[in-house]
Amino acid sequence: MDKKIIIAIDGFSSTGKSTLAKELAKHLGYVYVDTGAMYRAVALFAMQKGYIGKDFFDIESLIKSLPFVKLVFKFNPDLGFAEMYLNDVNVEKKIRTIEVSSYVSKVAEISQVRTKLVEQQQEMGKNKGIVMDGRDIGTIVFPDADLKIFMTASPITRAERRFKELQKIGHDVTFDEVLKNVEERDYIDTHRDDSPLVMAKDAIEFDNSNVSKQEQFEKVLKLVVL
């Protein structure tokens, strides 16, 4: 039986972490977990409950409501990957909006939120054979992961990618709005007190500013030692 490992992929927003992680998981026959989707789902929950908005954030109410937040990934055979369900409702499309993006880093700063989700994430990787991407996978969730990748690219490059993605699915946003969101998330992610975005000492840094998705996949796959 082939040895199964844990692959942790961290990095800044819109660096293509999820795309790479999905491809690796599919190729290796591993479980893929998009931790960003979990934080986005909690942000969506906070929005739906009226806990967060442009000028306010009722952190205490969100913390008290965490026991009522049920997050489950359900595999969609037509898409070839698992979708995020929040309290039994498919929210995969809703959590990808620019509005959710503008709040997710603020929600992810909350220690109680991180504790709840990290516990779930560690349980998912108990039997290895998993590819997980996020902000603190190689540093907090799986500090002993067998392979750690840290992905980066310039803010302009990442904003261009995100802008095209949003346009493709019909969201009415400007490039400046997307760039501002990318830069704001970078700042919050790297400056929060609890589990800030940092590259693990034993991670391999991968700048994909000028690399195609196929080249990226092939280069990272060579790093996988089973």
XYZ file of C-alpha atoms in Angstrom:
226
model
C 0.000 0.000 0.000
C 1.403 3.375 -0.998
C 2.434 5.649 1.802
C 0.021 8.547 2.248
C 1.214 12.001 3.211
C -0.146 15.395 4.246
C 0.418 18.231 1.786
C -0.002 21.745 3.186
C -0.371 24.641 0.759
C -0.309 28.143 2.233
C -0.005 31.574 0.704
C -1.598 34.883 -0.126
C -5.099 35.272 -1.547
C -5.616 34.598 -5.260
C -2.326 32.758 -5.746
C -4.148 29.710 -7.079
C -3.753 27.609 -3.935
C -7.122 25.911 -4.367
C -6.591 25.172 -8.062
C -3.234 23.535 -7.382
C -4.520 21.655 -4.337
C -7.494 20.268 -6.275
C -5.255 19.074 -9.113
C -2.805 17.401 -6.733
C -5.581 15.712 -4.768
C -7.237 14.412 -7.927
C -3.938 13.107 -9.337
C -2.942 11.420 -6.072
C -6.422 10.185 -5.126
C -6.297 12.275 -1.956
C -8.934 14.221 -0.036
C -8.903 17.949 -0.810
C -9.877 20.492 1.852
C -10.290 24.184 1.062
C -9.956 25.792 4.499
C -10.569 29.208 2.970
C -14.074 28.031 2.082
C -14.657 27.224 5.744
C -13.711 30.741 6.850
C -15.744 32.207 4.002
C -18.764 30.193 5.143
C -18.447 31.582 8.670
C -18.177 35.093 7.187
C -21.329 34.442 5.149
C -23.077 33.207 8.301
C -22.092 36.435 10.092
C -23.443 38.486 7.178
C -26.721 36.567 7.089
C -27.200 37.060 10.823
C -26.398 40.772 10.609
C -23.290 40.459 12.748
C -20.965 42.151 10.269
C -21.207 45.025 7.808
C -19.159 47.864 6.360
C -19.070 49.831 9.598
C -19.717 47.265 12.323
C -18.771 43.809 13.558
C -20.620 42.213 16.484
C -17.872 39.789 17.417
C -19.496 38.603 20.638
C -22.707 37.541 18.896
C -20.712 35.630 16.300
C -18.724 33.819 18.995
C -21.916 32.866 20.856
C -23.418 31.535 17.614
C -20.445 29.349 16.631
C -22.007 26.171 18.115
C -24.797 26.605 15.560
C -22.442 26.807 12.580
C -22.320 23.435 10.829
C -19.771 23.154 8.023
C -19.621 20.129 5.734
C -17.864 19.415 2.426
C -19.946 17.310 0.035
C -18.364 15.849 -3.073
C -20.001 16.885 -6.348
C -19.218 14.206 -8.970
C -20.228 16.527 -11.820
C -17.684 19.145 -10.758
C -15.053 16.717 -9.521
C -14.567 18.412 -6.159
C -16.337 18.945 -2.837
C -18.598 21.946 -2.282
C -19.131 23.873 0.942
C -22.383 23.424 2.840
C -23.370 25.780 5.647
C -26.087 24.360 7.901
C -27.092 21.891 5.171
C -27.307 24.567 2.443
C -24.923 24.613 -0.540
C -23.168 27.998 -0.321
C -20.276 27.313 -2.724
C -21.229 30.169 -5.061
C -22.301 32.601 -2.339
C -19.001 32.396 -0.484
C -17.012 33.386 -3.593
C -18.439 36.921 -3.888
C -16.365 40.076 -3.440
C -18.574 41.000 -0.463
C -17.677 37.830 1.424
C -14.044 38.380 0.415
C -14.135 41.819 2.038
C -15.141 40.336 5.421
C -13.455 36.937 5.549
C -10.060 38.097 6.855
C -11.766 40.020 9.690
C -13.733 36.926 10.665
C -10.611 34.758 10.429
C -8.881 37.033 12.967
C -11.212 35.832 15.730
C -9.403 33.279 17.901
C -12.575 31.344 18.734
C -13.363 30.959 15.031
C -9.857 29.715 14.278
C -9.927 27.269 17.202
C -13.216 25.753 16.031
C -12.094 25.363 12.424
C -8.548 24.181 13.151
C -9.940 21.360 15.314
C -12.147 20.244 12.409
C -9.265 20.515 9.942
C -6.908 18.444 12.096
C -9.575 15.759 12.431
C -9.904 15.635 8.631
C -6.184 14.915 8.269
C -5.986 12.235 10.919
C -5.513 9.437 8.369
C -3.249 11.470 6.055
C -3.803 11.258 2.293
C -4.949 14.875 2.267
C -4.142 18.124 0.468
C -5.182 21.186 2.444
C -4.761 24.839 1.512
C -5.140 28.002 3.536
C -3.126 30.518 5.526
C -1.832 28.523 8.509
C -1.828 24.900 7.381
C 1.932 24.356 7.542
C 2.408 26.455 10.677
C -0.623 25.697 12.888
C -2.935 23.020 11.484
C -0.273 20.533 10.349
C 3.154 21.736 11.548
C 4.480 18.223 10.820
C 3.063 18.056 7.272
C 5.206 15.959 4.941
C 5.264 18.632 2.217
C 4.721 22.341 2.686
C 4.293 24.780 -0.185
C 4.061 28.554 0.249
C 2.575 30.307 -2.769
C 3.033 33.937 -3.674
C 2.655 36.370 -6.581
C 2.560 40.145 -6.937
C -0.639 41.936 -5.762
C -1.260 43.221 -9.310
C -0.999 39.715 -10.777
C -3.306 38.279 -8.135
C -5.843 41.084 -8.550
C -5.901 40.536 -12.319
C -6.616 36.834 -11.819
C -9.340 37.487 -9.266
C -10.917 40.206 -11.418
C -11.142 37.846 -14.406
C -12.660 35.120 -12.235
C -15.320 37.455 -10.868
C -16.138 38.821 -14.311
C -16.459 35.293 -15.660
C -19.126 34.392 -13.101
C -20.989 37.648 -13.612
C -19.973 39.821 -10.661
C -20.079 43.566 -11.308
C -16.817 44.829 -9.805
C -13.988 47.121 -10.888
C -10.332 46.155 -11.019
C -9.521 48.832 -8.412
C -12.037 47.291 -6.000
C -10.452 43.869 -6.419
C -6.908 45.199 -6.004
C -7.913 47.063 -2.858
C -9.497 43.893 -1.479
C -6.356 41.863 -2.219
C -4.116 44.418 -0.499
C -6.414 44.757 2.524
C -6.581 40.989 2.959
C -2.790 40.726 2.691
C -2.387 43.262 5.487
C -4.950 41.677 7.801
C -3.717 38.129 7.137
C -0.088 38.998 7.888
C -0.738 41.267 10.884
C -3.372 39.399 12.913
C -2.363 38.281 16.423
C -3.693 34.727 16.083
C -2.009 32.529 13.447
C -0.794 35.247 11.053
C 0.135 34.308 7.502
C 3.832 33.446 7.552
C 5.890 30.952 5.615
C 6.850 27.898 7.658
C 10.601 27.496 8.030
C 10.531 24.177 6.203
C 8.138 25.286 3.438
C 9.135 25.613 -0.203
C 8.334 29.066 -1.582
C 6.710 29.105 -5.002
C 6.203 32.371 -6.902
C 3.774 31.698 -9.730
C 3.545 35.236 -11.128
C 4.870 34.064 -14.494
C 4.082 30.353 -14.447
C 1.220 28.581 -16.202
C -1.115 26.320 -14.215
C 0.257 23.242 -15.972
C 3.900 24.201 -15.305
C 3.025 24.905 -11.704
C 1.327 21.533 -11.268
C 4.215 19.633 -12.832
C 6.850 21.420 -10.727
C 5.014 20.857 -7.452
C 4.159 17.235 -8.300
C 7.913 16.527 -8.578
C 8.223 17.599 -4.931
C 5.738 14.960 -3.779
C 7.599 11.966 -2.386
C 5.336 9.045 -1.506
